[in-house]
Amino acid sequence: MSALTKADLAEMLYEELGFNKREAKELVELFFEEIRTALETNEHVKLSGFGNFDLRDKTSRPGRNPKTGEEIPISARRVVTFRPGQKLKARVENYAGTNQ
Amino acid sequence: MTKSELIERIAEQQDQLSLKDVELAVKLMLEHMSQVLAAGERIEIRGFGSFSLHYRAPRVGRNPKTGDSVELTGKYVPHFKPGKEMRDRVNESIQH
């Protein structure tokens, strides 16, 4: 099963909006880059109808190397979480999950 | 950052497309990504992350107002897993 990629999104902009291939590729790159840049500068991202990308700060906690069982501290870190919007949740909920 | 701010920022970063074109493109991309997920397919954006569906099993829930139990059917929910570059860049911002 093949997943949707940046190349597929660029192809879609080329076909649907008549962008040339270079413009389409650049736009797709900028879309994801501007979201990363916002998150990296501690800004939450709210894309109505799709969802929100939020940031959460985690405190340090004791961890373990699963192979050796050795204890290693996991340092405090900032992570990105995605909260899907109502509209996206409603659209996805009814997916029947058939895999034939 | 909201969707309209994202559109403005993308428009500022390039000089070929009008603000209107960028707006159409961003809306179309989000619509297409939603459609793909609604069809049960994955999205994989290298360096950003992947979107997929996670299954939630049927369960008996409760109406928080009345306390009545309600049968909830199984459903799918969208899930996002950040990619390595995303994780690293966001986590580096905590050090500054």
CSV table of C-alpha atoms in Angstrom, one decimal:
chain,number,residue,atom,x,y,z
A,1,MET,CA,0.0,0.0,0.0
A,2,SER,CA,1.6,3.3,-1.0
A,3,ALA,CA,1.3,6.4,1.1
A,4,LEU,CA,0.7,9.9,-0.1
A,5,THR,CA,4.0,11.8,-0.4
A,6,LYS,CA,5.3,15.3,-1.2
A,7,ALA,CA,5.6,14.3,-4.9
A,8,ASP,CA,2.0,13.3,-5.0
A,9,LEU,CA,0.9,16.6,-3.5
A,10,ALA,CA,3.1,18.5,-6.1
A,11,GLU,CA,1.6,16.4,-8.9
A,12,MET,CA,-1.9,17.3,-7.6
A,13,LEU,CA,-1.1,21.1,-7.7
A,14,TYR,CA,0.3,20.7,-11.2
A,15,GLU,CA,-2.9,19.0,-12.4
A,16,GLU,CA,-5.5,20.9,-10.4
A,17,LEU,CA,-4.2,24.4,-10.4
A,18,GLY,CA,-1.9,24.4,-13.5
A,19,PHE,CA,1.2,25.3,-11.5
A,20,ASN,CA,4.4,24.4,-13.3
A,21,LYS,CA,6.3,21.5,-11.8
A,22,ARG,CA,8.9,23.6,-10.1
A,23,GLU,CA,6.3,26.0,-8.6
A,24,ALA,CA,4.3,23.0,-7.3
A,25,LYS,CA,7.3,21.3,-5.7
A,26,GLU,CA,8.5,24.6,-4.1
A,27,LEU,CA,5.0,25.3,-2.7
A,28,VAL,CA,4.8,21.8,-1.1
A,29,GLU,CA,8.3,22.2,0.4
A,30,LEU,CA,7.4,25.7,1.8
A,31,PHE,CA,4.1,24.4,3.2
A,32,PHE,CA,5.8,21.9,5.5
A,33,GLU,CA,8.9,24.0,6.1
A,34,GLU,CA,6.8,27.0,7.4
A,35,ILE,CA,4.9,24.7,9.8
A,36,ARG,CA,8.2,23.3,11.1
A,37,THR,CA,9.6,26.8,11.5
A,38,ALA,CA,6.6,28.0,13.4
A,39,LEU,CA,6.8,25.0,15.8
A,40,GLU,CA,10.6,25.4,16.2
A,41,THR,CA,10.0,29.0,17.3
A,42,ASN,CA,7.5,27.8,19.9
A,43,GLU,CA,4.4,28.8,18.0
A,44,HIS,CA,1.4,26.5,17.9
A,45,VAL,CA,-0.1,25.9,14.4
A,46,LYS,CA,-3.9,25.9,13.9
A,47,LEU,CA,-5.2,24.7,10.6
A,48,SER,CA,-9.0,25.0,10.8
A,49,GLY,CA,-10.9,22.0,9.4
A,50,PHE,CA,-7.7,19.9,9.6
A,51,GLY,CA,-6.2,20.1,13.1
A,52,ASN,CA,-3.7,21.8,15.4
A,53,PHE,CA,-0.1,21.1,16.0
A,54,ASP,CA,0.7,21.8,19.6
A,55,LEU,CA,3.9,21.7,21.6
A,56,ARG,CA,4.4,19.9,24.9
A,57,ASP,CA,7.3,20.1,27.3
A,58,LYS,CA,8.2,16.8,29.0
A,59,THR,CA,10.2,16.7,32.2
A,60,SER,CA,13.1,14.3,32.4
A,61,ARG,CA,12.4,10.8,33.6
A,62,PRO,CA,14.3,7.6,34.2
A,63,GLY,CA,14.4,5.3,31.1
A,64,ARG,CA,16.0,2.0,30.2
A,65,ASN,CA,17.9,0.6,27.3
A,66,PRO,CA,15.5,-2.1,26.1
A,67,LYS,CA,18.3,-4.3,24.9
A,68,THR,CA,20.7,-4.2,27.9
A,69,GLY,CA,18.2,-3.3,30.6
A,70,GLU,CA,20.7,-0.5,31.7
A,71,GLU,CA,19.1,2.6,33.3
A,72,ILE,CA,19.6,5.8,31.3
A,73,PRO,CA,18.0,9.1,32.2
A,74,ILE,CA,15.7,10.6,29.4
A,75,SER,CA,16.3,14.3,29.3
A,76,ALA,CA,13.6,17.0,29.4
A,77,ARG,CA,12.3,17.5,25.9
A,78,ARG,CA,9.8,19.4,23.8
A,79,VAL,CA,7.6,17.3,21.5
A,80,VAL,CA,5.0,18.1,18.8
A,81,THR,CA,1.5,16.6,19.1
A,82,PHE,CA,-1.3,16.7,16.6
A,83,ARG,CA,-4.9,17.2,17.6
A,84,PRO,CA,-7.2,16.5,14.6
A,85,GLY,CA,-10.1,19.0,14.1
A,86,GLN,CA,-13.7,18.1,14.4
A,87,LYS,CA,-14.2,18.1,10.6
A,88,LEU,CA,-11.3,15.7,10.0
A,89,LYS,CA,-12.3,13.4,12.9
A,90,ALA,CA,-15.8,13.2,11.5
A,91,ARG,CA,-14.5,12.4,8.0
A,92,VAL,CA,-12.2,9.7,9.3
A,93,GLU,CA,-14.5,8.1,11.9
A,94,ASN,CA,-16.6,6.3,9.3
A,95,TYR,CA,-13.8,4.7,7.5
A,96,ALA,CA,-14.9,1.0,7.3
A,97,GLY,CA,-11.3,-0.3,7.5
A,98,THR,CA,-11.7,-2.9,4.7
A,99,ASN,CA,-8.3,-4.1,3.6
A,100,GLN,CA,-9.1,-6.4,0.7
B,1,MET,CA,0.0,30.5,13.4
B,2,THR,CA,-3.3,30.2,11.7
B,3,LYS,CA,-4.1,28.9,8.2
B,4,SER,CA,-4.2,32.5,6.8
B,5,GLU,CA,-0.9,33.4,8.5
B,6,LEU,CA,0.6,30.2,7.0
B,7,ILE,CA,-0.6,31.3,3.5
B,8,GLU,CA,0.9,34.8,4.0
B,9,ARG,CA,4.3,33.4,5.1
B,10,ILE,CA,4.5,31.0,2.2
B,11,ALA,CA,3.6,33.8,-0.2
B,12,GLU,CA,6.4,36.0,1.2
B,13,GLN,CA,9.0,33.2,0.7
B,14,GLN,CA,8.6,32.9,-3.0
B,15,ASP,CA,8.1,35.3,-5.9
B,16,GLN,CA,6.3,33.3,-8.6
B,17,LEU,CA,2.8,32.8,-7.2
B,18,SER,CA,0.2,35.3,-6.1
B,19,LEU,CA,-1.3,35.3,-2.6
B,20,LYS,CA,-4.5,34.0,-4.2
B,21,ASP,CA,-2.7,31.1,-5.8
B,22,VAL,CA,-0.9,30.2,-2.6
B,23,GLU,CA,-4.3,30.3,-0.7
B,24,LEU,CA,-5.9,27.9,-3.3
B,25,ALA,CA,-2.9,25.6,-3.1
B,26,VAL,CA,-2.8,25.4,0.7
B,27,LYS,CA,-6.6,24.8,0.9
B,28,LEU,CA,-6.4,22.1,-1.8
B,29,MET,CA,-3.4,20.4,-0.1
B,30,LEU,CA,-5.3,20.2,3.3
B,31,GLU,CA,-8.4,19.0,1.5
B,32,HIS,CA,-6.5,16.3,-0.4
B,33,MET,CA,-4.7,15.2,2.8
B,34,SER,CA,-8.1,14.9,4.6
B,35,GLN,CA,-9.5,12.9,1.7
B,36,VAL,CA,-6.6,10.5,1.7
B,37,LEU,CA,-6.9,9.9,5.4
B,38,ALA,CA,-10.7,9.5,5.1
B,39,ALA,CA,-10.0,6.7,2.5
B,40,GLY,CA,-7.8,4.9,5.1
B,41,GLU,CA,-4.5,5.7,3.4
B,42,ARG,CA,-1.3,7.0,5.0
B,43,ILE,CA,0.6,10.3,4.4
B,44,GLU,CA,4.4,10.2,4.7
B,45,ILE,CA,6.3,13.4,4.5
B,46,ARG,CA,10.0,12.9,5.1
B,47,GLY,CA,11.5,15.1,7.7
B,48,PHE,CA,8.0,16.3,8.8
B,49,GLY,CA,6.1,13.2,9.9
B,50,SER,CA,3.5,10.7,8.9
B,51,PHE,CA,-0.3,10.6,9.4
B,52,SER,CA,-2.2,7.4,9.7
B,53,LEU,CA,-5.4,6.0,11.2
B,54,HIS,CA,-5.6,4.4,14.6
B,55,TYR,CA,-8.5,2.1,15.5
B,56,ARG,CA,-10.5,2.7,18.7
B,57,ALA,CA,-12.3,-0.4,19.8
B,58,PRO,CA,-16.1,-0.3,20.6
B,59,ARG,CA,-16.7,0.4,24.3
B,60,VAL,CA,-19.5,1.4,26.7
B,61,GLY,CA,-19.3,5.1,27.5
B,62,ARG,CA,-21.4,7.3,29.7
B,63,ASN,CA,-23.4,10.4,29.2
B,64,PRO,CA,-21.6,12.7,31.6
B,65,LYS,CA,-24.8,14.6,32.3
B,66,THR,CA,-27.2,11.8,33.1
B,67,GLY,CA,-24.8,9.0,33.9
B,68,ASP,CA,-26.6,6.7,31.4
B,69,SER,CA,-24.4,4.2,29.7
B,70,VAL,CA,-24.1,4.5,25.9
B,71,GLU,CA,-22.8,1.9,23.5
B,72,LEU,CA,-20.0,3.4,21.4
B,73,THR,CA,-19.1,1.7,18.1
B,74,GLY,CA,-15.5,1.1,17.0
B,75,LYS,CA,-14.0,4.0,15.1
B,76,TYR,CA,-10.8,5.4,13.4
B,77,VAL,CA,-9.0,8.5,14.6
B,78,PRO,CA,-6.2,10.4,12.8
B,79,HIS,CA,-2.8,10.0,14.3
B,80,PHE,CA,0.4,12.0,13.6
B,81,LYS,CA,3.9,10.7,14.3
B,82,PRO,CA,6.6,13.5,13.9
B,83,GLY,CA,9.6,12.7,11.7
B,84,LYS,CA,13.2,12.8,12.9
B,85,GLU,CA,14.0,16.3,11.5
B,86,MET,CA,10.8,17.7,13.1
B,87,ARG,CA,11.5,16.0,16.5
B,88,ASP,CA,15.1,17.3,16.5
B,89,ARG,CA,14.3,20.9,15.4
B,90,VAL,CA,11.5,21.3,17.9
B,91,ASN,CA,13.5,19.7,20.7
B,92,GLU,CA,16.5,21.9,20.1
B,93,SER,CA,14.3,25.0,20.7
B,94,ILE,CA,13.9,24.0,24.3
B,95,GLN,CA,17.7,24.5,24.9
B,96,HIS,CA,17.5,28.2,24.0
